[in-house]
mmCIF file of C-alpha atoms in Angstrom:
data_model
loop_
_atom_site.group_PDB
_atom_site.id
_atom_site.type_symbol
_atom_site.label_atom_id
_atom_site.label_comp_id
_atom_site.label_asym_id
_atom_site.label_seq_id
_atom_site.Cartn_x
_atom_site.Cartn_y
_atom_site.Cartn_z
ATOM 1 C CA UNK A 8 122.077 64.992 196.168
ATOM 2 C CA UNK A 9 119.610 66.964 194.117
ATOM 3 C CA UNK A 10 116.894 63.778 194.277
ATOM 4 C CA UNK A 11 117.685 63.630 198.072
ATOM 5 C CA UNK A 12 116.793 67.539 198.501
ATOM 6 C CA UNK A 13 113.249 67.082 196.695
ATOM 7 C CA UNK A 14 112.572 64.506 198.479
ATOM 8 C CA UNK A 15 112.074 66.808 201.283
ATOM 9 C CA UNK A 16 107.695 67.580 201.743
ATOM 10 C CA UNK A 17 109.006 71.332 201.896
ATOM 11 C CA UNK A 18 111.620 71.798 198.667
ATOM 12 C CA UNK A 19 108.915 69.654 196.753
ATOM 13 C CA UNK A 20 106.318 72.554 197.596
ATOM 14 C CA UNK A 21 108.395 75.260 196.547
ATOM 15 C CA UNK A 22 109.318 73.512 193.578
ATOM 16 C CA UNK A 23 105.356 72.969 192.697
ATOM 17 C CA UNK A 24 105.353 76.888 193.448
ATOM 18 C CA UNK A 25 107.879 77.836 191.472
ATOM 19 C CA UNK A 26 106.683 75.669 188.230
ATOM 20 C CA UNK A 27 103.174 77.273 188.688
ATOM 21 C CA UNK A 28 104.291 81.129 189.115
ATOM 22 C CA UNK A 29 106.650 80.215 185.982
ATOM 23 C CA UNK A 30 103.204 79.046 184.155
ATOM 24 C CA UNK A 31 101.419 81.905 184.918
ATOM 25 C CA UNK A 32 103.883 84.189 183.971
ATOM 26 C CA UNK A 33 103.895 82.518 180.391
ATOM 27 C CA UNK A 34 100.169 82.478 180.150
ATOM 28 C CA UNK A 35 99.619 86.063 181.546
ATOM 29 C CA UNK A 36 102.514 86.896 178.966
ATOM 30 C CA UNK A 37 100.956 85.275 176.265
ATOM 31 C CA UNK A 38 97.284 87.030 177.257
ATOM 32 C CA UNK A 39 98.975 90.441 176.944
ATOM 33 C CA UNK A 40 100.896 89.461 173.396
ATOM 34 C CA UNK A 41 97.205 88.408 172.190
ATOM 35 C CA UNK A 42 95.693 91.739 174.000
ATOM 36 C CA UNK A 43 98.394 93.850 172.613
ATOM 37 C CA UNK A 44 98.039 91.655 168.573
ATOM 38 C CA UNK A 45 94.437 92.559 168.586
ATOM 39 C CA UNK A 46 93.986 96.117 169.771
ATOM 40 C CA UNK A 47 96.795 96.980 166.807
ATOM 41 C CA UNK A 48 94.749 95.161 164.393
ATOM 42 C CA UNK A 49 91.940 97.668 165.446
ATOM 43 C CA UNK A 50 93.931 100.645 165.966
ATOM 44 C CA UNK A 51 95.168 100.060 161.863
ATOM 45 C CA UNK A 52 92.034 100.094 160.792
ATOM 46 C CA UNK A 53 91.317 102.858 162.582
ATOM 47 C CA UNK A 54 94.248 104.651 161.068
ATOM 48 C CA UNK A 55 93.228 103.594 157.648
ATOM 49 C CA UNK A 56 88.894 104.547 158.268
ATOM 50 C CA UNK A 57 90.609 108.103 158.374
ATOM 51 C CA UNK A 58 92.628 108.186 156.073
ATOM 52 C CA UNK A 59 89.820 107.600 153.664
ATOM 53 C CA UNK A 60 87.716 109.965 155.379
ATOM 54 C CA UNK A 61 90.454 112.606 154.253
ATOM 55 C CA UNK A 62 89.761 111.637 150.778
ATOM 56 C CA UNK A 63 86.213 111.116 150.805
ATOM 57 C CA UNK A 64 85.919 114.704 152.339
ATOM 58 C CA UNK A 65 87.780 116.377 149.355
ATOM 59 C CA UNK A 66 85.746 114.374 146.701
ATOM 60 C CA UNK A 67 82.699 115.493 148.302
ATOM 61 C CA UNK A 68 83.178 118.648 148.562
ATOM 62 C CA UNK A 69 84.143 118.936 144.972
ATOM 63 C CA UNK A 70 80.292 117.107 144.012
ATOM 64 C CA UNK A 71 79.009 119.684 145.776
ATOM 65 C CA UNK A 72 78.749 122.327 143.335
ATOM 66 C CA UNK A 73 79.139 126.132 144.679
ATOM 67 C CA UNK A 74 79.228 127.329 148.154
ATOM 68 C CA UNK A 75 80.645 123.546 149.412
ATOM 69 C CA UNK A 76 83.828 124.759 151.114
ATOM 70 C CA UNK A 77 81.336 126.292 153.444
ATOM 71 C CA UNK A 78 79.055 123.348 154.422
ATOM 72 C CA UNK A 79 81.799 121.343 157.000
ATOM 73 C CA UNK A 80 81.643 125.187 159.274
ATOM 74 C CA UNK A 81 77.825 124.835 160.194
ATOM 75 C CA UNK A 82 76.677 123.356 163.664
ATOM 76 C CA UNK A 83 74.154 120.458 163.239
ATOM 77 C CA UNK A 84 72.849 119.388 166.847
ATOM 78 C CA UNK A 85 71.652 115.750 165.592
ATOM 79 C CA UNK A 86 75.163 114.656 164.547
ATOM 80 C CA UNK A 87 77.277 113.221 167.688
ATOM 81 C CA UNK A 88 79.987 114.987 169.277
ATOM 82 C CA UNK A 89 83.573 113.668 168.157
ATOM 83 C CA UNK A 90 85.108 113.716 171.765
ATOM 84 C CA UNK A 91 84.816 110.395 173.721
ATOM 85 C CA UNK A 92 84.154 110.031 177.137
ATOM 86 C CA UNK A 93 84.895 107.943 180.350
ATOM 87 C CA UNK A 94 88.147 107.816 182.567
ATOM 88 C CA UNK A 95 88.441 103.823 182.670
ATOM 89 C CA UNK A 96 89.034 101.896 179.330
ATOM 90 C CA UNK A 97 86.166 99.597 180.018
ATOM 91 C CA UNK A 98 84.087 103.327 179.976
ATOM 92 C CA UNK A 99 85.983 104.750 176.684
ATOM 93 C CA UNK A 100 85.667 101.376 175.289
ATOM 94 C CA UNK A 101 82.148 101.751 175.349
ATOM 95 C CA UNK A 102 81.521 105.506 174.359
ATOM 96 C CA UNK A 103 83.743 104.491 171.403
ATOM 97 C CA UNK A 104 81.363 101.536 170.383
ATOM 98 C CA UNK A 105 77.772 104.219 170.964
ATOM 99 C CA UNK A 106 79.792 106.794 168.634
ATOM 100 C CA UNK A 107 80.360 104.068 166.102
ATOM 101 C CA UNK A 108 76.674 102.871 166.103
ATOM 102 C CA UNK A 109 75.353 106.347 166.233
ATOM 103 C CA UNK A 110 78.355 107.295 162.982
ATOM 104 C CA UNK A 111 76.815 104.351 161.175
ATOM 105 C CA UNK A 112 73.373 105.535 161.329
ATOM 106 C CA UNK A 113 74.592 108.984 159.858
ATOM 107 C CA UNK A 114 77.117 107.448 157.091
ATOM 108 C CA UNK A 115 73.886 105.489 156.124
ATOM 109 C CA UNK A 116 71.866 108.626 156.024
ATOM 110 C CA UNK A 117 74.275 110.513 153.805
ATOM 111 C CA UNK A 118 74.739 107.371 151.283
ATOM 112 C CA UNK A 119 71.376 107.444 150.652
ATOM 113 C CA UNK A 120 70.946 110.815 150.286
ATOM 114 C CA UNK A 121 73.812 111.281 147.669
ATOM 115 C CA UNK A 122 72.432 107.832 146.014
ATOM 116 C CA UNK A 123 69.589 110.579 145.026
ATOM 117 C CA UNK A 124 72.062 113.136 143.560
ATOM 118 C CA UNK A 125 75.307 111.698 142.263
ATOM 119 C CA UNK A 126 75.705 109.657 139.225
ATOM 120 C CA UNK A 127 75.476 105.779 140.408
ATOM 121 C CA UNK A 128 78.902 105.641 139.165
ATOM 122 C CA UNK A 129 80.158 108.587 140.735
ATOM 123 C CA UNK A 130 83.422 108.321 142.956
ATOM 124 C CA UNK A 131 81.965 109.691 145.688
ATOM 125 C CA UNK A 132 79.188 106.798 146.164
ATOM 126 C CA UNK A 133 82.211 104.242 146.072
ATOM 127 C CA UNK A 134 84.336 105.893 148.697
ATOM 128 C CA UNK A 135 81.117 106.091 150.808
ATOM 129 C CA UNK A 136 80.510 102.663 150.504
ATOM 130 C CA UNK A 137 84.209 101.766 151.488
ATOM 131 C CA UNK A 138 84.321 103.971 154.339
ATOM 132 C CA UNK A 139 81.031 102.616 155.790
ATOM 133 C CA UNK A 140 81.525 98.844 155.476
ATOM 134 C CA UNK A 141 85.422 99.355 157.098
ATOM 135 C CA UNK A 142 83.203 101.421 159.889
ATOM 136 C CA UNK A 143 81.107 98.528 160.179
ATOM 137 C CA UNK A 144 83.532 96.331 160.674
ATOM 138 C CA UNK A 145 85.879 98.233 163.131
ATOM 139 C CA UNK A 146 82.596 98.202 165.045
ATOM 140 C CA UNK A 147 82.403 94.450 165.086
ATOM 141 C CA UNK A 148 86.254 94.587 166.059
ATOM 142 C CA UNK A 149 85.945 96.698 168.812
ATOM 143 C CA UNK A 150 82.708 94.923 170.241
ATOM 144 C CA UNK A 151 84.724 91.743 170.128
ATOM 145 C CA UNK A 152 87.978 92.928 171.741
ATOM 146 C CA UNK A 153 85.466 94.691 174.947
ATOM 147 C CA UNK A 154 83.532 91.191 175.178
ATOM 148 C CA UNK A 155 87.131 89.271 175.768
ATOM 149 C CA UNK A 156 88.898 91.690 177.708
ATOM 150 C CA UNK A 157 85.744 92.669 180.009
ATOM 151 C CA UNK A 158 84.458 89.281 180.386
ATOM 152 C CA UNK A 159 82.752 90.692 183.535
ATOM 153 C CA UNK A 160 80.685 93.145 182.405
ATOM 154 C CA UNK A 161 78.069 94.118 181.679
ATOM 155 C CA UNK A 162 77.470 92.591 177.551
ATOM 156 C CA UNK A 163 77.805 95.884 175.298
ATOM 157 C CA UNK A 164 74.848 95.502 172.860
ATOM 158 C CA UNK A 165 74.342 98.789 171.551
ATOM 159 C CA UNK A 166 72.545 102.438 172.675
ATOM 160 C CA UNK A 167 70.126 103.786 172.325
ATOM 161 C CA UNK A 168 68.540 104.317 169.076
ATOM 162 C CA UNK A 169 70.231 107.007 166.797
ATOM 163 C CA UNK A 170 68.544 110.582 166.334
ATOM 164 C CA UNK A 171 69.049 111.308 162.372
ATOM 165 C CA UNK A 172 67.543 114.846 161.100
ATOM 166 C CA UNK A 173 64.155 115.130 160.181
ATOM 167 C CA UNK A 174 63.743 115.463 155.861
ATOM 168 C CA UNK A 175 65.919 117.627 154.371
ATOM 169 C CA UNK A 176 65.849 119.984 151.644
ATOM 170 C CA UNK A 177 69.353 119.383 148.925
ATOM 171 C CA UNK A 178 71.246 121.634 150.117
ATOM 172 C CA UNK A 179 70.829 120.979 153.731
ATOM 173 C CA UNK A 180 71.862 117.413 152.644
ATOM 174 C CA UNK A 181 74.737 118.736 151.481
ATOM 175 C CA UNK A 182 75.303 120.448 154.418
ATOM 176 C CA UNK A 183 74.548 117.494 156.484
ATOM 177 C CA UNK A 184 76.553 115.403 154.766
ATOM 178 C CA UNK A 185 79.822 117.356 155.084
ATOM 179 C CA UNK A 186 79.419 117.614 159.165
ATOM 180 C CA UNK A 187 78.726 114.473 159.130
ATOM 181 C CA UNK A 188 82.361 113.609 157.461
ATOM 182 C CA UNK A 189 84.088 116.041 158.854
ATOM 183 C CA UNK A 190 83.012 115.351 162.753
ATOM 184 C CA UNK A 191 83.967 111.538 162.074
ATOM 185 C CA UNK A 192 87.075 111.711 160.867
ATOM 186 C CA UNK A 193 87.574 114.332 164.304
ATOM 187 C CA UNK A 194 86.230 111.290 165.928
ATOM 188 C CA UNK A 195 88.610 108.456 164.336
ATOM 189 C CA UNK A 196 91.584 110.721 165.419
ATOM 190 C CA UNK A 197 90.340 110.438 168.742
ATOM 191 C CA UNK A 198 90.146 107.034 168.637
ATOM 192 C CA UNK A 199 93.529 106.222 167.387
ATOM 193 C CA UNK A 200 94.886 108.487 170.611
ATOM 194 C CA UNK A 201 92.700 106.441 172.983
ATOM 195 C CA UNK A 202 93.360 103.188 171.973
ATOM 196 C CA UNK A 203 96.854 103.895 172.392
ATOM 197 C CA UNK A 204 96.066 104.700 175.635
ATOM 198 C CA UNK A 205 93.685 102.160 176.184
ATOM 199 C CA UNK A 206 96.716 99.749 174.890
ATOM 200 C CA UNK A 207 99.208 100.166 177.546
ATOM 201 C CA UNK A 208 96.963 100.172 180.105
ATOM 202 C CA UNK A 209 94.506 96.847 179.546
ATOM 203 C CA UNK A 210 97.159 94.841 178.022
ATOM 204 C CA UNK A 211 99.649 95.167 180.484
ATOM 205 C CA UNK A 212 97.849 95.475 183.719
ATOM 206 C CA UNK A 213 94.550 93.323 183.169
ATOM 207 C CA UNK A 214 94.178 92.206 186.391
ATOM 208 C CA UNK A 215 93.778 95.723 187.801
ATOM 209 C CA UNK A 216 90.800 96.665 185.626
ATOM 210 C CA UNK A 217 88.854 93.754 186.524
#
């Protein structure tokens, strides 16, 4: 009876239908579970960049010498602003990739700097270095994840070029290099809130921000 009904030109149709919708629906389910897999894998290593930036601000501080519970309070126009901007993902997406670039530049500034006054050994130098290769590669994470969920944009290949501070006397290093920490691990916080954000709306509804 069953054989005799698909027979029918029409009732084979909608059974071709229904097996397609049903394949869809797997694959678009399985796009979202892969969506979902990767922007947690970023948004952990977001959670753990600032978490070490927690620590790495109280051992600099205490390298500092006198006065250092003071440096994080001064304004330094050259260092980038923590807040993120954009109302679509694809937008945050990319201010969240120019802050990282621009971050890099300045975590590279203040390495080098403190190469020239800590102890090669020092704790401070190693927890710099951690922070700013797991900066690195969040970067490359988050650079990957835009390029495979906006396959339609424009490619995201970096800003412009990075204004550092003209040379600095030591202690406006060490001023430097305390806004510096303390304005990106403002900035990872904000990250970890967007990508939640960013989360529930690109993974489940893809084919509205295309």
């Amino acid at each position: 009876m069953l054989w005799t009904r698909l027979k029918n030109p029409a009732t084979k149709l909608f059974a071709l239908l229904l097996l397609l919708v049903v394949q869809s629906s797997n694959s678009a389910s399985s796009r979202n579970q892969q969506c979902g897999s990767s922007l947690q894998q970023t948004l952990k290593l977001t959670r753990l960049i600032q978490k070490e930036s927690v620590e790495l601000i109280k051992t600099y501080k205490a390298s500092q010498g006198d006065m250092s519970h003071l440096f994080c309070k001064v304004s330094i126009p050259d260092v980038p602003e923590p807040n993120i901007s954009g109302l679509e993902p694809s937008e945050k997406m990319q201010s969240i990739l120019q802050h990282l670039q621009a971050f890099s530049s300045h975590l590279r500034r203040v390495y080098e700097q403190q190469t020239d006054l800590q102890d090669p050994r020092s704790l401070l130098l190693v927890q710099l270095g951690i922070v700013g290769t797991n900066s690195r590669n969040l970067q490359a994470l988050m650079q990957a994840f835009y390029k495979n969920i906006f396959p339609n944009l424009q490619d995201w290949s970096g800003g412009a070029p990075t204004s550092l501070p003209p040379p600095q006397n030591i202690f406006q290093q060490k001023v430097y290099g305390c806004v510096v920490l303390k304005t990106y691990k403002e900035f990872l916080l904000n990250v970890g809130r967007e990508l939640r954000t960013i989360k529930g709306r690109v993974c489940r509804g893809r084919r509205n921000l295309l």
